[in-house]
PDB file of C-alpha atoms in Angstrom:
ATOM      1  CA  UNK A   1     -57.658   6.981 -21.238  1.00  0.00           C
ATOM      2  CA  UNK A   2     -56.948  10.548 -20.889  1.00  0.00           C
ATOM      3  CA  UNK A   3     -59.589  12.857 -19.672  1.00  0.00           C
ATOM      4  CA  UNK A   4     -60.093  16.536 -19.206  1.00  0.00           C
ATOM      5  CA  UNK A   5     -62.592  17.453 -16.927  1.00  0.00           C
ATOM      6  CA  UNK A   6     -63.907  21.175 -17.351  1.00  0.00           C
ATOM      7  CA  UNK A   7     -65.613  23.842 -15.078  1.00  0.00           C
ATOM      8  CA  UNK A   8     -67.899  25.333 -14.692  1.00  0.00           C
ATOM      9  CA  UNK A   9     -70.833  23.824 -17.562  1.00  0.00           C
ATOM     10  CA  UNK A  10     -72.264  27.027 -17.568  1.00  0.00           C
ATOM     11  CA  UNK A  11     -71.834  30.327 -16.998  1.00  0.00           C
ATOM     12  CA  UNK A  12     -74.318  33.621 -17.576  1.00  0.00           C
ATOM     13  CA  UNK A  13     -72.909  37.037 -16.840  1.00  0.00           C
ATOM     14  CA  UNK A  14     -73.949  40.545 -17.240  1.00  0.00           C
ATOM     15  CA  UNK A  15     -71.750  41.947 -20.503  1.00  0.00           C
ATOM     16  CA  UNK A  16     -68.500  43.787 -19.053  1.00  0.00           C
ATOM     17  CA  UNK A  17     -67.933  41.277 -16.457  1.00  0.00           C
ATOM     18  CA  UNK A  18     -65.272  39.144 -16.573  1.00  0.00           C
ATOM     19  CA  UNK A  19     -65.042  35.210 -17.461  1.00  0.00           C
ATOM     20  CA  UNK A  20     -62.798  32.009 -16.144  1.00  0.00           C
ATOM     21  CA  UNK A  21     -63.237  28.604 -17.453  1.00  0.00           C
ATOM     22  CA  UNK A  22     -60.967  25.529 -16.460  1.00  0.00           C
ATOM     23  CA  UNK A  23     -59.554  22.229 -17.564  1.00  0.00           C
ATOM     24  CA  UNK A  24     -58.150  19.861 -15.451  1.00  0.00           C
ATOM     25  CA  UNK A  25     -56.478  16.361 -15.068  1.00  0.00           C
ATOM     26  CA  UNK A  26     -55.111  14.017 -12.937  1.00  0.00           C
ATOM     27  CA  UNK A  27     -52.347  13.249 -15.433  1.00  0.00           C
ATOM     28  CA  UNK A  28     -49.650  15.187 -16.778  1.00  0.00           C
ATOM     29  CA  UNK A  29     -50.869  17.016 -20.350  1.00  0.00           C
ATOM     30  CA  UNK A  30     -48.393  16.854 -23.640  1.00  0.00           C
ATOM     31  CA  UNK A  31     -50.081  20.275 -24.405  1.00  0.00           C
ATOM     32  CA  UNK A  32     -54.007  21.535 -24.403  1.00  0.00           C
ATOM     33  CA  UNK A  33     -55.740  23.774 -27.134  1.00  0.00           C
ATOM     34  CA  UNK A  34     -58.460  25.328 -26.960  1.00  0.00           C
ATOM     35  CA  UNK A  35     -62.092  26.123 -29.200  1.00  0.00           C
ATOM     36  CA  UNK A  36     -64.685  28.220 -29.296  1.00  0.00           C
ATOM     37  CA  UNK A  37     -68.249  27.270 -30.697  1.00  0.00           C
ATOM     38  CA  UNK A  38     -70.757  29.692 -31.423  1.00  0.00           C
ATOM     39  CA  UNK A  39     -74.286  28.852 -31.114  1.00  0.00           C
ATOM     40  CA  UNK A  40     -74.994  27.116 -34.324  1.00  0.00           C
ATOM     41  CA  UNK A  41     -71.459  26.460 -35.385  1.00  0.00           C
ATOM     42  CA  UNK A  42     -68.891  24.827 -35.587  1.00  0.00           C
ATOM     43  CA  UNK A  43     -65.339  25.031 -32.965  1.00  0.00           C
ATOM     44  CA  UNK A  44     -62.568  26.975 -34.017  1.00  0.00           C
ATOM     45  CA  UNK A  45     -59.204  26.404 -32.878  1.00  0.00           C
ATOM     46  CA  UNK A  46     -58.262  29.247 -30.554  1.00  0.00           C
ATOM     47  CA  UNK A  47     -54.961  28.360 -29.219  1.00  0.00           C
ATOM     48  CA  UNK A  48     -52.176  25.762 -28.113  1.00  0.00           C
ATOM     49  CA  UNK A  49     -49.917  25.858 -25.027  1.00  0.00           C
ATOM     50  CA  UNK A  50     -47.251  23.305 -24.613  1.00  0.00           C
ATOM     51  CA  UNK A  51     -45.079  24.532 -21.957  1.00  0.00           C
ATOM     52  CA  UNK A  52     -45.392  24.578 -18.162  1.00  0.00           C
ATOM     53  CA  UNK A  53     -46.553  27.704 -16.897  1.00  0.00           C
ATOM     54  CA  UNK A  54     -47.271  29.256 -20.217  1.00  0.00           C
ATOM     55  CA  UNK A  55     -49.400  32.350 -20.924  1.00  0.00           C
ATOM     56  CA  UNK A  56     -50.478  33.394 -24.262  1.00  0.00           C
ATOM     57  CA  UNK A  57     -53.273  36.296 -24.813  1.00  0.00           C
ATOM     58  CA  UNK A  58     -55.331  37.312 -27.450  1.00  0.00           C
ATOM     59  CA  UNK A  59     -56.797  40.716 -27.187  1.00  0.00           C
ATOM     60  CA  UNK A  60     -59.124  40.222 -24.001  1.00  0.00           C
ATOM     61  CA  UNK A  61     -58.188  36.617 -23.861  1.00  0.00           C
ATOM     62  CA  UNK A  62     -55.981  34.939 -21.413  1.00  0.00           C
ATOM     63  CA  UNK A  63     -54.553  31.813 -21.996  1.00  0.00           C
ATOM     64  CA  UNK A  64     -52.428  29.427 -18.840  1.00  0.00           C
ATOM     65  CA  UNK A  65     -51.214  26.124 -18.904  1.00  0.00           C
ATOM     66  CA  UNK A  66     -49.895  25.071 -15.205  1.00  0.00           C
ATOM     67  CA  UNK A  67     -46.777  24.956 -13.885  1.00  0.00           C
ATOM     68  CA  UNK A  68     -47.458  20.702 -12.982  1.00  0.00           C
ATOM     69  CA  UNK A  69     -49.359  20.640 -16.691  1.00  0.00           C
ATOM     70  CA  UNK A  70     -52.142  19.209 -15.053  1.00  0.00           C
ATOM     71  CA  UNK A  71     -54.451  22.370 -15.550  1.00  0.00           C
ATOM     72  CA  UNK A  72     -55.650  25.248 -17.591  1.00  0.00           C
ATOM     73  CA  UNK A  73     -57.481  27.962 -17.963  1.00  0.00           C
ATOM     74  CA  UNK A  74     -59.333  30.849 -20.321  1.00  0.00           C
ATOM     75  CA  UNK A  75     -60.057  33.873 -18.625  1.00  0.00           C
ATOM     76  CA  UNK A  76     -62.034  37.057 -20.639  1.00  0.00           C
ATOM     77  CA  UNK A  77     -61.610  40.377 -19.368  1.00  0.00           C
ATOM     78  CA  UNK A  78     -64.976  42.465 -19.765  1.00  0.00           C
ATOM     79  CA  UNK A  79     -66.978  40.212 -21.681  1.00  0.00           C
ATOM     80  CA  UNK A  80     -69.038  41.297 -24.728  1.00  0.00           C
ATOM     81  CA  UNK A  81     -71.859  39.584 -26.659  1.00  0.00           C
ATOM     82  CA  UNK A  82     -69.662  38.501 -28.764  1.00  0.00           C
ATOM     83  CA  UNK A  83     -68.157  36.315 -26.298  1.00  0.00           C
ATOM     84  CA  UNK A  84     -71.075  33.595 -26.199  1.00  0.00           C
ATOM     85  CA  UNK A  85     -70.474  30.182 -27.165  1.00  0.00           C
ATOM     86  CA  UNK A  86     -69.162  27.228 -26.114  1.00  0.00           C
ATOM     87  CA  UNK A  87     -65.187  27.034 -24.960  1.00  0.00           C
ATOM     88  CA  UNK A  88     -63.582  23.470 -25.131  1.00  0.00           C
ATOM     89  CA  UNK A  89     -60.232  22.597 -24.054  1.00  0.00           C
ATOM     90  CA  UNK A  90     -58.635  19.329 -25.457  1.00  0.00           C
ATOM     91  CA  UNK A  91     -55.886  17.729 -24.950  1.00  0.00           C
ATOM     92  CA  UNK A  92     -53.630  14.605 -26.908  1.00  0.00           C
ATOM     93  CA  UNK A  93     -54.828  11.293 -26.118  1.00  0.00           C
ATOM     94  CA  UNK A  94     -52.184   9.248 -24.223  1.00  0.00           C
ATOM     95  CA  UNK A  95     -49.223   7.543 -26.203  1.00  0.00           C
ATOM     96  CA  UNK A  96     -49.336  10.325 -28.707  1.00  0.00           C
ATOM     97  CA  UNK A  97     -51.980   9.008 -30.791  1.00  0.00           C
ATOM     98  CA  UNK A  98     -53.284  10.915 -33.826  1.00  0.00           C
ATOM     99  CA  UNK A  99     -56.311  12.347 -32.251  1.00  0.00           C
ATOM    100  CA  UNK A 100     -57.967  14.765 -29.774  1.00  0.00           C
ATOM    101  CA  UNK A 101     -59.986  14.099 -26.268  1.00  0.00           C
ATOM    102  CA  UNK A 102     -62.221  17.181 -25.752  1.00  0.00           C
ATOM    103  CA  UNK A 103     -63.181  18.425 -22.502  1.00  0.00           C
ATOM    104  CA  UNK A 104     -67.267  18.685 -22.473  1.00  0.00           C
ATOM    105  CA  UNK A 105     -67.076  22.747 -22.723  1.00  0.00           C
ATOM    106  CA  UNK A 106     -68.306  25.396 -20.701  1.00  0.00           C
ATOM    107  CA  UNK A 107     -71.238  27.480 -22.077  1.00  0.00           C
ATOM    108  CA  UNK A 108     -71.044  31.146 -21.875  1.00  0.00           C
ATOM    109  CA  UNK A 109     -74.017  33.958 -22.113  1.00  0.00           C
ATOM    110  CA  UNK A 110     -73.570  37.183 -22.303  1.00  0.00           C
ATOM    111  CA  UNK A 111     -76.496  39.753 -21.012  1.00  0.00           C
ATOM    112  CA  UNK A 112     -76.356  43.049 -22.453  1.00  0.00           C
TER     113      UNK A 112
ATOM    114  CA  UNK B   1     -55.569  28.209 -48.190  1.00  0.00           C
ATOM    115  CA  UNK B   2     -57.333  24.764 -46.998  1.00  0.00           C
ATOM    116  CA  UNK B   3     -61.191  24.507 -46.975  1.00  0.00           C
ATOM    117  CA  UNK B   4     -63.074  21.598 -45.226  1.00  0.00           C
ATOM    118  CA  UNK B   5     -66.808  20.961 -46.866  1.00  0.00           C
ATOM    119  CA  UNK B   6     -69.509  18.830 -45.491  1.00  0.00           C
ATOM    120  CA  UNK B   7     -72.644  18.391 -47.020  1.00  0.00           C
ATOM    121  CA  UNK B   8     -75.655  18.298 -46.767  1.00  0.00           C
ATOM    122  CA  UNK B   9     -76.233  21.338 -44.058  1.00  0.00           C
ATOM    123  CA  UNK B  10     -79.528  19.461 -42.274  1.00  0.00           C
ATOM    124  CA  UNK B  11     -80.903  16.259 -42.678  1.00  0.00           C
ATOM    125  CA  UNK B  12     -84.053  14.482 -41.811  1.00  0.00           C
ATOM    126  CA  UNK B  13     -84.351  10.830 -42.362  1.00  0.00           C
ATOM    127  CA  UNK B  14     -87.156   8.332 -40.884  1.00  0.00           C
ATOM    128  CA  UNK B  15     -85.855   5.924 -38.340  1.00  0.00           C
ATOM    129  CA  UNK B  16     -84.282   2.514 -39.956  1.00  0.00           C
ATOM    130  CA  UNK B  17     -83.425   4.572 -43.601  1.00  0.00           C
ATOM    131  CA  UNK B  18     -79.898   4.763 -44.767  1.00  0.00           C
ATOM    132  CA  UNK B  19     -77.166   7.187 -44.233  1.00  0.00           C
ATOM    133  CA  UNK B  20     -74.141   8.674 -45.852  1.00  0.00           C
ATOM    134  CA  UNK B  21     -72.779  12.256 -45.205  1.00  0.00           C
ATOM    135  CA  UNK B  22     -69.599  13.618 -46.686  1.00  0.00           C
ATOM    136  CA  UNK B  23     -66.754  15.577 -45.904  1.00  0.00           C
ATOM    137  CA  UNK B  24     -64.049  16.844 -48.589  1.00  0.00           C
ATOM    138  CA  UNK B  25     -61.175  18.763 -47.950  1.00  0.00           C
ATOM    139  CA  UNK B  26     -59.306  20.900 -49.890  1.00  0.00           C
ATOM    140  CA  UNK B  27     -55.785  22.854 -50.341  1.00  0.00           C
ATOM    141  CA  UNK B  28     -53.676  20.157 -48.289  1.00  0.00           C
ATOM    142  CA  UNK B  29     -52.608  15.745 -48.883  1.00  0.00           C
ATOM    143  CA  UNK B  30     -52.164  13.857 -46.261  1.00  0.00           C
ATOM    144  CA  UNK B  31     -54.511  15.008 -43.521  1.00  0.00           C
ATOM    145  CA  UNK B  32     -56.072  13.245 -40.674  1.00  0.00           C
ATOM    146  CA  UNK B  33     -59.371  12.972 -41.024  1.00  0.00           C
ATOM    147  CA  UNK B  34     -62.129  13.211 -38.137  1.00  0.00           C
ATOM    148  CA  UNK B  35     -65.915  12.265 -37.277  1.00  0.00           C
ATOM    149  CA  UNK B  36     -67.529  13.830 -34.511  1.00  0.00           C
ATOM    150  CA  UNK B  37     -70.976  13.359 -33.280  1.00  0.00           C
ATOM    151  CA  UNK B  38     -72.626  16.448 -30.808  1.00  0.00           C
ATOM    152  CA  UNK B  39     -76.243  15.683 -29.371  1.00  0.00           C
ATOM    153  CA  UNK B  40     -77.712  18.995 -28.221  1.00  0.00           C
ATOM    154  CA  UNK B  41     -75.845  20.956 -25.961  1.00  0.00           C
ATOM    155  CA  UNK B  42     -73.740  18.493 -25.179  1.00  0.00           C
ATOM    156  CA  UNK B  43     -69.809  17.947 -26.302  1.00  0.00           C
ATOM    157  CA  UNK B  44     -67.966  16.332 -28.967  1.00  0.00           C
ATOM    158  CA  UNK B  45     -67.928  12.800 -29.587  1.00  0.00           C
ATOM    159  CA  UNK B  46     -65.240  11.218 -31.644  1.00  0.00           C
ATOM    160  CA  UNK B  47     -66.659   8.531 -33.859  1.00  0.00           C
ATOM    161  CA  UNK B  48     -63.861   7.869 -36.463  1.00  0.00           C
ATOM    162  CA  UNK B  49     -60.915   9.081 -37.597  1.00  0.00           C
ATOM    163  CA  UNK B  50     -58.316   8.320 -40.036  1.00  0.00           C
ATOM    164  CA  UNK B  51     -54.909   8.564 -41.088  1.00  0.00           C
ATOM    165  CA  UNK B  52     -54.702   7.287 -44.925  1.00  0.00           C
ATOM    166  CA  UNK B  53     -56.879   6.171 -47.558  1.00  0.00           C
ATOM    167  CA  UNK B  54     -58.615   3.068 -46.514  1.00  0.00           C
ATOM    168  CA  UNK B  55     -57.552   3.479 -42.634  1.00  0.00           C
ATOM    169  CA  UNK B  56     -59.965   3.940 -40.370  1.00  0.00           C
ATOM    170  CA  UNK B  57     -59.940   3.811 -36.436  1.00  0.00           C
ATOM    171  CA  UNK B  58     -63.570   3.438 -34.435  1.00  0.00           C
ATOM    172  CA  UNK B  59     -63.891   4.807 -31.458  1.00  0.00           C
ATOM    173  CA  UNK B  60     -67.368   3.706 -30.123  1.00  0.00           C
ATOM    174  CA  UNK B  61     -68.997   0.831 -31.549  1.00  0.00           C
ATOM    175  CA  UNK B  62     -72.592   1.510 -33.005  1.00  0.00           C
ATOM    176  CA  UNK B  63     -74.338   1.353 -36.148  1.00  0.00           C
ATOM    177  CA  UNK B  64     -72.377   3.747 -38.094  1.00  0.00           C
ATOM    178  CA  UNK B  65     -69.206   3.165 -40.381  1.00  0.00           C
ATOM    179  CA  UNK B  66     -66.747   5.531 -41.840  1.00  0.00           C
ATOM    180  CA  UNK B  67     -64.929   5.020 -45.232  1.00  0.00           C
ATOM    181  CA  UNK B  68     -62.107   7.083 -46.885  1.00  0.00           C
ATOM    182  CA  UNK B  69     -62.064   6.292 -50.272  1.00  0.00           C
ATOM    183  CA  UNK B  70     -59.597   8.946 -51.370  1.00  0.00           C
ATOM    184  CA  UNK B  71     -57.238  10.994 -49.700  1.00  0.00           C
ATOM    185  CA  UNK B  72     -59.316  13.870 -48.656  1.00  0.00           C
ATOM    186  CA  UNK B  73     -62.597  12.339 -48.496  1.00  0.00           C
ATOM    187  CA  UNK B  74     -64.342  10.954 -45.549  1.00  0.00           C
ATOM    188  CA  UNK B  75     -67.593   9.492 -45.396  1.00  0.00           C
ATOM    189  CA  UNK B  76     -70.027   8.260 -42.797  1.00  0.00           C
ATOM    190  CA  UNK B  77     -72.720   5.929 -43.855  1.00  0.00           C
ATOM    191  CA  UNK B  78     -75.556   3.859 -41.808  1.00  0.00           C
ATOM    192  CA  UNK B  79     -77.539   1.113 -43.043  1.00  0.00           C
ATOM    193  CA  UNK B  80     -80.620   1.771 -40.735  1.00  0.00           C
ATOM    194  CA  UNK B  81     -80.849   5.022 -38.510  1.00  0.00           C
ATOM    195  CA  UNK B  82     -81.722   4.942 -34.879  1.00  0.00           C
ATOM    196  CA  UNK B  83     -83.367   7.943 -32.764  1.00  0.00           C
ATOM    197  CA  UNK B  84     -80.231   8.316 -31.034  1.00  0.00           C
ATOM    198  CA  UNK B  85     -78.404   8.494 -34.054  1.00  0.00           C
ATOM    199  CA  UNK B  86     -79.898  12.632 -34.208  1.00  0.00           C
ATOM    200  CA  UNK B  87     -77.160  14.787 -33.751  1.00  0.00           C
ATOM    201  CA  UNK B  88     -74.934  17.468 -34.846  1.00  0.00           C
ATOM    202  CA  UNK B  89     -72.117  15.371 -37.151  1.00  0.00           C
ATOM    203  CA  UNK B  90     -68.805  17.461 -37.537  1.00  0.00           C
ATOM    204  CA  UNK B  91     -65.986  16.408 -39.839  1.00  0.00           C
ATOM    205  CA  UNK B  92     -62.638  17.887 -39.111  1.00  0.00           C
ATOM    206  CA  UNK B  93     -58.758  17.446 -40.657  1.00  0.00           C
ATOM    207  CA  UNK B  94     -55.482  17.786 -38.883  1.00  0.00           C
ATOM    208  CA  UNK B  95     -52.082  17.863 -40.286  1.00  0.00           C
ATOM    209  CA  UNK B  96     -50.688  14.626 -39.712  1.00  0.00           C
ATOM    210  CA  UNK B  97     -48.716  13.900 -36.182  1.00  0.00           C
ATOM    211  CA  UNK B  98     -45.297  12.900 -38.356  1.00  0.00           C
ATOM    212  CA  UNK B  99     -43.279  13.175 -34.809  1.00  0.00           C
ATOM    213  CA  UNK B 100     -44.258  16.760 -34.397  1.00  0.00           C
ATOM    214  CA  UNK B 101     -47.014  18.104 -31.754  1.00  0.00           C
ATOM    215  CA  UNK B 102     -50.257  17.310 -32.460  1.00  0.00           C
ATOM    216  CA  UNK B 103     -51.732  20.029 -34.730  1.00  0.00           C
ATOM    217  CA  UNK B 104     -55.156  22.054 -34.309  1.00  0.00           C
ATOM    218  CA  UNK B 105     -57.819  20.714 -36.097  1.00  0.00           C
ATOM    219  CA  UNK B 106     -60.048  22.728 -38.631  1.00  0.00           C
ATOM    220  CA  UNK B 107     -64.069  21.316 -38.551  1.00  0.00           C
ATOM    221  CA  UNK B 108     -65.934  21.963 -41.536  1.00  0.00           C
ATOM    222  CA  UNK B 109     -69.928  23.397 -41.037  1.00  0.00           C
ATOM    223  CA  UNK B 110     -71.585  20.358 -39.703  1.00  0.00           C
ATOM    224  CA  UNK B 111     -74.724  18.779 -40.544  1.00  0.00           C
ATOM    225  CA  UNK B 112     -77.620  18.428 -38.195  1.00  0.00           C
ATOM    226  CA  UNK B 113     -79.298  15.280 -38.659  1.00  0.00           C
ATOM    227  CA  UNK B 114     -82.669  14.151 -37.025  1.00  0.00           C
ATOM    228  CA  UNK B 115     -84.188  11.050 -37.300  1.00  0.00           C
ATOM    229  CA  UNK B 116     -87.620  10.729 -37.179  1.00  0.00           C
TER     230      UNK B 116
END
């Protein structure tokens, strides 16, 4: 079935720095979201891109879905505590079934 | 505004006791309706979902069943717990496909459940 594979697991940086996580697939993508999951909680939807070579942003947030739709990716300009969590990307299971595949996140501290 | 509520918050049951946890939803019909399953640190793990009352779809065969008695209620019961049954459980609702995009989906607070 479809699969999203995301890099890197992990990531520490020093607070100010900035961030990159991707999402990739051997298959072309209908459209990926993304989630954020603080320590503790649960994921919140972030955003959706659908079209090839999309870019969305939310305040330091960078959104990009690939031109081939077979990649994407969250960059964070000057990170802040706030920041930490977990980011997932997911994606629509193949044949347009009702449900999500979830990459398995990348995990983000923050140093002050 | 829609509201997603799981209860209860943490859980600790011996190994082989029952289970049920549930999920209610509130402020939309008609939603998809999600089990997930997160061991610690690790990512989510779709155990059921459904699309109706009475529909359910498993997604990895184990010990646990899901149940949607009414149209925004999902439950997920066990008749005897296993150790690797501990985990983070996260119910979540989606508006329904219906020929459109897939829509985001909303998870409610999560309960942490370890068996003993």
């Amino acid at each position: 079935g479809q699969q999203v594979m995301q890099i890197p697991q992990y990531q520490h940086v020093q607070e100010g720095e900035d961030f990159t996580t991707y999402c990739n697939s051997s298959t072309t993508l209908s459209n990926i979201q993304w989630y954020k999951q603080r320590p503790g909680g649960h994921p919140v939807f972030l955003i959706q891109l659908v079209k090839s070579g999309e870019v969305k942003k939310q305040k330091r947030l960078t959104f990009q879905f690939g031109e081939a739709k077979k990649n994407s990716s969250l960059h964070i300009t000057a990170t802040q505590t706030t920041d930490v969590g977990t980011y997932f990307c997911a994606t629509i299971t193949q044949g347009g079934s009702e449900k999500l595949v979830f990459g398995k996140g990348t995990k983000l501290t923050v140093n002050p | 505004s829609q509201t997603i509520h799981q209860w209860p918050a943490t859980l600790v049951q011996p190994v082989g006791s029952p289970l049920s946890l549930e999920c209610t939803v509130e402020g939309t019909s008609n939603p998809n309706l999600y089990w997930y399953r997160q061991a610690a640190g690790r990512g989510l793990q779709l155990l059921f979902y459904s699309v109706g009352i009475g529909q359910i779809s498993s997604e990895v065969p184990q010990n646990l069943s899901a149940s949607r008695p009414q149209d925004r209620q999902f439950i997920l019961s066990s008749k005897k717990l296993l150790l690797s049954d501990s985990g983070f459980y996260l119910c979540a609702w989606s508006v329904r496909y219906g020929g459109q995009l897939l829509r985001e989906q909303y998870f409610g607070p999560g309960t942490r459940l370890t068996v003993t």
